[in-house]
Coordinates of C-alpha atoms in Angstrom, one line a residue:
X5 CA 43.0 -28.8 20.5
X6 CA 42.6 -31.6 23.1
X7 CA 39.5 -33.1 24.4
X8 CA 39.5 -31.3 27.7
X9 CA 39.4 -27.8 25.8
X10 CA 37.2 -28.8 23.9
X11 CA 34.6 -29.7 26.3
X12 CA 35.3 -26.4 28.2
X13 CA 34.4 -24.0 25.2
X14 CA 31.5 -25.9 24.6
X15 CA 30.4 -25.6 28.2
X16 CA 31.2 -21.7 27.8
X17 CA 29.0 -21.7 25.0
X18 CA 26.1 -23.8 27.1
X19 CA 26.3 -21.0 29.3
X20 CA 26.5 -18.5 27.0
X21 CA 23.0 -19.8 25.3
X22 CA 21.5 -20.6 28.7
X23 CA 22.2 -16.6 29.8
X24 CA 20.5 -15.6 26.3
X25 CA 17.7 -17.9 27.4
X26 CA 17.6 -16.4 31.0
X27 CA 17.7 -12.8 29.8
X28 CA 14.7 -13.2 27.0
X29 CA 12.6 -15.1 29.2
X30 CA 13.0 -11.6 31.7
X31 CA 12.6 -9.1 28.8
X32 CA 9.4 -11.2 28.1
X33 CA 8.1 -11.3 31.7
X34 CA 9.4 -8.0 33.2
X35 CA 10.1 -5.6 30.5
X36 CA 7.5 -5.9 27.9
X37 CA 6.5 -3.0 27.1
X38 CA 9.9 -1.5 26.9
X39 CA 10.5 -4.3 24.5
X40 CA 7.5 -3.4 22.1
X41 CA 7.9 0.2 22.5
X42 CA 11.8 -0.8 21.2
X43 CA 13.3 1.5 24.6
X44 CA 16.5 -0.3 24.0
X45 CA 18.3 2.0 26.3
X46 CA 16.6 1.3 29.2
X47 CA 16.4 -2.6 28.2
X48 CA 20.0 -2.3 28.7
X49 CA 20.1 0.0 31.7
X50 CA 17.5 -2.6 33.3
X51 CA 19.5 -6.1 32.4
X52 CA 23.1 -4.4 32.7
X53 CA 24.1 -5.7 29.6
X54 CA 25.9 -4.5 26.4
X55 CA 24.1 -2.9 22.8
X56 CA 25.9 -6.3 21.0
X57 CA 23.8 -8.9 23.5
X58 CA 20.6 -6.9 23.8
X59 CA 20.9 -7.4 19.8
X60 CA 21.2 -11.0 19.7
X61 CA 18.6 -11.0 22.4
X62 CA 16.2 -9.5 20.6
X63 CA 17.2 -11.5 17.2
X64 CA 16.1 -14.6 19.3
X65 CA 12.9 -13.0 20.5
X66 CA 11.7 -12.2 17.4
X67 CA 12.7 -15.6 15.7
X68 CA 9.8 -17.4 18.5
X69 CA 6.1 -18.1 16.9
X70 CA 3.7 -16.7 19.4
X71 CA 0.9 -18.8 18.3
X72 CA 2.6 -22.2 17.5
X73 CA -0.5 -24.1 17.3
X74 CA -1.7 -22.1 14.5
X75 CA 0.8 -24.4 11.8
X76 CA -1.3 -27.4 13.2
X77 CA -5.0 -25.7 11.8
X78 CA -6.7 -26.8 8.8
X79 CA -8.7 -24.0 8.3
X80 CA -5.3 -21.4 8.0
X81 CA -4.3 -22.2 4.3
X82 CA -7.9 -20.7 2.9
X83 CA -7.9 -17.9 5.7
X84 CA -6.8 -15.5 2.4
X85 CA -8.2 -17.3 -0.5
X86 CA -10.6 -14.4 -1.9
X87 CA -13.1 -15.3 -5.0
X88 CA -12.6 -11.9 -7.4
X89 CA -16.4 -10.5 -7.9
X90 CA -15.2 -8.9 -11.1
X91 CA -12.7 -10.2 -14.1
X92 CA -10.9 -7.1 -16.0
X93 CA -8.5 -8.5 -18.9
X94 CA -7.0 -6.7 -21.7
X95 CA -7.6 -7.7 -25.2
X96 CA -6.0 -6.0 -28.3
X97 CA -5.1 -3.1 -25.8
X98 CA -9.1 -3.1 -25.1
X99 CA -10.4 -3.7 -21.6
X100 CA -13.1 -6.4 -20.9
X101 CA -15.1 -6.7 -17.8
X102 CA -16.9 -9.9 -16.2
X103 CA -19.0 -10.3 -13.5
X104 CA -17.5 -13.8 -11.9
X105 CA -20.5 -16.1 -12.0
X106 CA -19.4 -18.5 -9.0
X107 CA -20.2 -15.2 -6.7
X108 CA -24.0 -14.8 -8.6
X109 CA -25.6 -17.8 -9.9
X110 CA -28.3 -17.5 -12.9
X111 CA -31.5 -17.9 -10.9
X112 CA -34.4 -19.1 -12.4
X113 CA -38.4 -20.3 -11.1
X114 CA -38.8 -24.2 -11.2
X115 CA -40.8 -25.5 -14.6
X116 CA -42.5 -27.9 -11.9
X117 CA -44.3 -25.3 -10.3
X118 CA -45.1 -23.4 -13.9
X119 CA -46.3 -26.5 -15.1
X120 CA -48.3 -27.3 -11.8
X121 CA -50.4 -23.9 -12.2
X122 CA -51.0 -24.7 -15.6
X123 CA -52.1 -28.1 -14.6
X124 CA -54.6 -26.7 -11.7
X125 CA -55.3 -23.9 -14.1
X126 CA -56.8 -26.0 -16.8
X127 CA -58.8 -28.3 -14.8
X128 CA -62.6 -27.9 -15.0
X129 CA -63.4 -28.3 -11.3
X130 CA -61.1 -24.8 -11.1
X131 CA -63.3 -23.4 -7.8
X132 CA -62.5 -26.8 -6.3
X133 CA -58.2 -25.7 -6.8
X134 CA -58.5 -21.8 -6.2
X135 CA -57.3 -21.5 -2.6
X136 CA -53.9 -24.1 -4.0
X137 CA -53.8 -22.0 -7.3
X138 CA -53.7 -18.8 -5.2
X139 CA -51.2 -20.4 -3.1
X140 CA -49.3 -20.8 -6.6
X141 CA -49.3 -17.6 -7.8
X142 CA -48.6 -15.8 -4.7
X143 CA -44.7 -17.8 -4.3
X144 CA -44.0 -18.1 -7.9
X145 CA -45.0 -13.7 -7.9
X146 CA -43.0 -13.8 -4.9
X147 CA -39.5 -15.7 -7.2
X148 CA -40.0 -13.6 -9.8
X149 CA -39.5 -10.6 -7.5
X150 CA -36.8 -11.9 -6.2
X151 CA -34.9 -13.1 -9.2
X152 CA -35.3 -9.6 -10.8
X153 CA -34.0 -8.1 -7.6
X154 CA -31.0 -10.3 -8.0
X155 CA -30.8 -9.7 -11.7
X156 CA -31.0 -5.7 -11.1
X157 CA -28.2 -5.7 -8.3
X158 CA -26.3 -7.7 -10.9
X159 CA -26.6 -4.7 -13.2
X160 CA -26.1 -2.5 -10.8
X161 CA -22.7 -4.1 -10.0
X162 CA -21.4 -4.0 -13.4
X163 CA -22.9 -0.3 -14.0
X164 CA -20.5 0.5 -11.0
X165 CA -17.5 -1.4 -12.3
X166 CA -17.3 -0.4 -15.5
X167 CA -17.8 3.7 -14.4
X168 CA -14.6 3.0 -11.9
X169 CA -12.9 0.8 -14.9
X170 CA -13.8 4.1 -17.2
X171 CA -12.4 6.2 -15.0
X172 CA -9.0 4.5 -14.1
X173 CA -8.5 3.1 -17.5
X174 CA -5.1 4.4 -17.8
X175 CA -4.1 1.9 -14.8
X176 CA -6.0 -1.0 -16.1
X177 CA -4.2 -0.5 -19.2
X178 CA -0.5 -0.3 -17.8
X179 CA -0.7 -1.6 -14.6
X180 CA 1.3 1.3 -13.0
X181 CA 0.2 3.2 -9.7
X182 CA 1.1 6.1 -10.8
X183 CA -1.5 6.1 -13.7
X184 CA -4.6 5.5 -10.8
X185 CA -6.6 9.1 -11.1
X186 CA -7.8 10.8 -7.7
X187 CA -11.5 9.2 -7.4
X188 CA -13.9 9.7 -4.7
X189 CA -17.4 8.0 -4.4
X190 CA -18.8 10.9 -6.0
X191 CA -17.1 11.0 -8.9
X192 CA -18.6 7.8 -10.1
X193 CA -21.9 8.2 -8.3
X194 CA -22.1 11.0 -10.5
X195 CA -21.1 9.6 -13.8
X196 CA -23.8 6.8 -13.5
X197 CA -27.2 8.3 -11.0
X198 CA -26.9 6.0 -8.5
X199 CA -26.7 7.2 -4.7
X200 CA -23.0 7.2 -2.8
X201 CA -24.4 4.3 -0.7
X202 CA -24.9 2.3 -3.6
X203 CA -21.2 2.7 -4.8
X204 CA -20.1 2.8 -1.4
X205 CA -21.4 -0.8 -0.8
X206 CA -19.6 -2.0 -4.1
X207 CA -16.3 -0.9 -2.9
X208 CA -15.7 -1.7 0.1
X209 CA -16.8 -5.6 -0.3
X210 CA -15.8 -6.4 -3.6
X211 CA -12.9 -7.5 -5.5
X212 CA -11.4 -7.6 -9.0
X213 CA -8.7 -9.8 -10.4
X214 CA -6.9 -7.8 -13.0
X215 CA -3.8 -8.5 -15.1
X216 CA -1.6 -6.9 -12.0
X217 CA -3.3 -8.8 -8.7
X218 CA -6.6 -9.0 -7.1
X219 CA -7.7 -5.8 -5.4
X220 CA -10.3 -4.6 -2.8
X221 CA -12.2 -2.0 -5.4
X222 CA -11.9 0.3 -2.5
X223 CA -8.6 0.7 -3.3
X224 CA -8.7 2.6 -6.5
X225 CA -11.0 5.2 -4.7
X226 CA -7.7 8.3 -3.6
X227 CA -8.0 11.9 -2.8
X228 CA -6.4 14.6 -5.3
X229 CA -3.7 17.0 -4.6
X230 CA -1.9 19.4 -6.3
X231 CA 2.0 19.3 -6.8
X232 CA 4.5 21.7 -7.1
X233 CA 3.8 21.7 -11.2
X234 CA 0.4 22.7 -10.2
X235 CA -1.1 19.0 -11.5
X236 CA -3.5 16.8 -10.1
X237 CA -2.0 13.7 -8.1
X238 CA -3.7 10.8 -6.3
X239 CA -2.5 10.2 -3.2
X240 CA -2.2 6.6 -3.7
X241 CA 0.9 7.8 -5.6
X242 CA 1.7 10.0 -2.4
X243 CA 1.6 6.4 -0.4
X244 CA 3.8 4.4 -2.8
X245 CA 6.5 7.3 -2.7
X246 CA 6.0 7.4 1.0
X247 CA 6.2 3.5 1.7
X248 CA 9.2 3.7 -1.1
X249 CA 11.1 6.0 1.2
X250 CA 10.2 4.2 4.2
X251 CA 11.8 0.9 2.9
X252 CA 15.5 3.1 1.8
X253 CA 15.3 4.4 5.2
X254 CA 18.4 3.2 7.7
X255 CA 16.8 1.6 10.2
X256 CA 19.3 2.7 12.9
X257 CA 18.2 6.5 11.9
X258 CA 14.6 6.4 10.7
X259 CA 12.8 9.2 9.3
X260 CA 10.3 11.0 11.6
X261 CA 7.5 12.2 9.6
X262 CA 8.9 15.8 9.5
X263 CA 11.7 14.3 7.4
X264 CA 9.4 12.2 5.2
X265 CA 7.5 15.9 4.3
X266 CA 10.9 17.4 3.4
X267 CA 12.1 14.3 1.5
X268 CA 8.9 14.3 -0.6
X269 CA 8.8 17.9 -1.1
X270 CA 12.0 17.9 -2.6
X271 CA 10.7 16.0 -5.1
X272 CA 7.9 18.1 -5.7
X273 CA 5.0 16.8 -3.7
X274 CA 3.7 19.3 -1.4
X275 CA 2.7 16.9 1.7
X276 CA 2.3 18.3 5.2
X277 CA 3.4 16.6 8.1
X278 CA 0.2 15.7 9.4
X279 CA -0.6 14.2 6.1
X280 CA 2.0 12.3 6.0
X281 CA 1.2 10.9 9.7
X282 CA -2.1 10.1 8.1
X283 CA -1.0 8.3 5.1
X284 CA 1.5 5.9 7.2
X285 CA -1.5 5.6 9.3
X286 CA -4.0 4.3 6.6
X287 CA -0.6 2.0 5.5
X288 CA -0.2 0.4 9.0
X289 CA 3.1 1.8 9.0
X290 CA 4.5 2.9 12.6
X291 CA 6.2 5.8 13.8
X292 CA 9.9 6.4 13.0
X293 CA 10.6 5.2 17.1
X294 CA 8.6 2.1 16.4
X295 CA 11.2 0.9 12.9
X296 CA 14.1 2.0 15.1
X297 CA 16.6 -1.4 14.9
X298 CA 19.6 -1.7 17.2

């Protein structure tokens, strides 16, 4: 091929990149919300161009960093770092729990002060000290309080824990999803006389590292349904079927959720629609429309 052909086709191609270019830039600036709301019909309808170059288009588009300067941060690599509040390990197919000990140091009242009442105390001018040793008394009563305060939400941390580790021991066991037992707040609220508050607290802002991952404890809690076998289910095993199917989807014919219901009735879970909107909901999963690709 000579030179002169050479530098023609890769002029074509110049142009060719430079149209791409032109034509994202316009998706971006006029037909945004067409683009998010993936109407790909009417993307091509509005830029007169063909399904093949709306494809490559969009390829491009999706490739760009909207926040580039985020790479540059500091701060970004510990945005995700979480410190476990609980330790669950398996021992000779035995389950152990921890309370992590970075999250609640062992608090204790200063000897300084101790001995500084004792020293007051034990003077013989002691009329001449009362209003200091009352001073004393009153903030080392005060610590004491407070350290048994910390000590008893301590216990009433790993009270909680190891009801919900009780409960879903099966899964701490094996490590399989389908082993988690439906578990609402109740349940363990129950099991140990504490108020639903109280538990409440505890799982939804703490964490455990367990042989499998680290886990918000909230995510353990499911609600039970019945399948076609008449036996009790979580639903968390309801959302790993659901995102399962989601995933062997073809993403040129998603399922709608009407589909999703069939599919997983077929296999014996009894899921309605509408539950099944809820559950993709709860997963941050979108609607069949929204996983369309070209």
């Amino acid at each position: 091929m000579s030179k002169h052909s050479c530098r023609f086709l890769d002029q074509l191609e110049k142009k060719k990149i430079n149209q791409e270019i032109l034509l994202s830039k316009r998706i971006i600036r006029d037909h945004f919300e067409f683009f998010i709301k993936k109407h790909y019909q009417k993307l091509q309808k509005k830029l007169g161009i063909t399904k093949k170059s709306l494809r490559k288009i969009i390829d491009k588009i999706r490739k760009l960093n909207p926040k580039p300067g985020k790479i540059y941060s500091d701060n970004t690599k510990n945005l995700n770092h979480i410190i476990p509040d609980f330790n669950i390990s398996v021992l000779d197919e035995k389950l152990e729990l921890t309370l992590n000990q970075r999250n609640t140091p062992e608090l204790k009242i200063s000897s300084l002060y101790l001995d500084m009442l004792k020293s007051y105390q034990s003077e013989k001018n002691i009329k001449e000290n009362e209003g200091t040793i009352v001073f004393l008394k009153k903030k080392i009563n005060s610590a004491k309080w407070f350290v048994d305060a910390i000590k008893q939400r301590q216990n009433t941390l790993m009270l909680t824990m190891n009801a919900i580790m009780d409960y879903q021991k099966e899964y701490f066991l094996t490590g399989d999803p389908i082993k988690i037992k439906p578990m609402i707040l109740k349940n363990i609220s129950k099991k140990i006389g504490v108020g639903i508050s109280t538990v409440s607290r505890v799982a939804n802002s703490k964490y455990v590292n367990t042989p499998y991952g680290t886990f918000l404890i909230k995510s353990f809690f499911s609600e039970k349904m019945i399948n076609q076998e008449g036996k009790e289910i979580s639903s968390i095993e309801i959302k790993k079927l659901l995102k399962e199917s989601i995933n062997k989807e073809n993403k040129k014919k998603p399922l709608t959720d009407e589909k999703l219901s069939n599919l997983l009735r077929k296999k014996g879970y009894l899921v309605a629609r509408r539950t099944i909107a809820k559950y993709r909901d709860q997963m941050h999963l979108p609607v069949a429309r929204m996983r369309k690709d070209l």
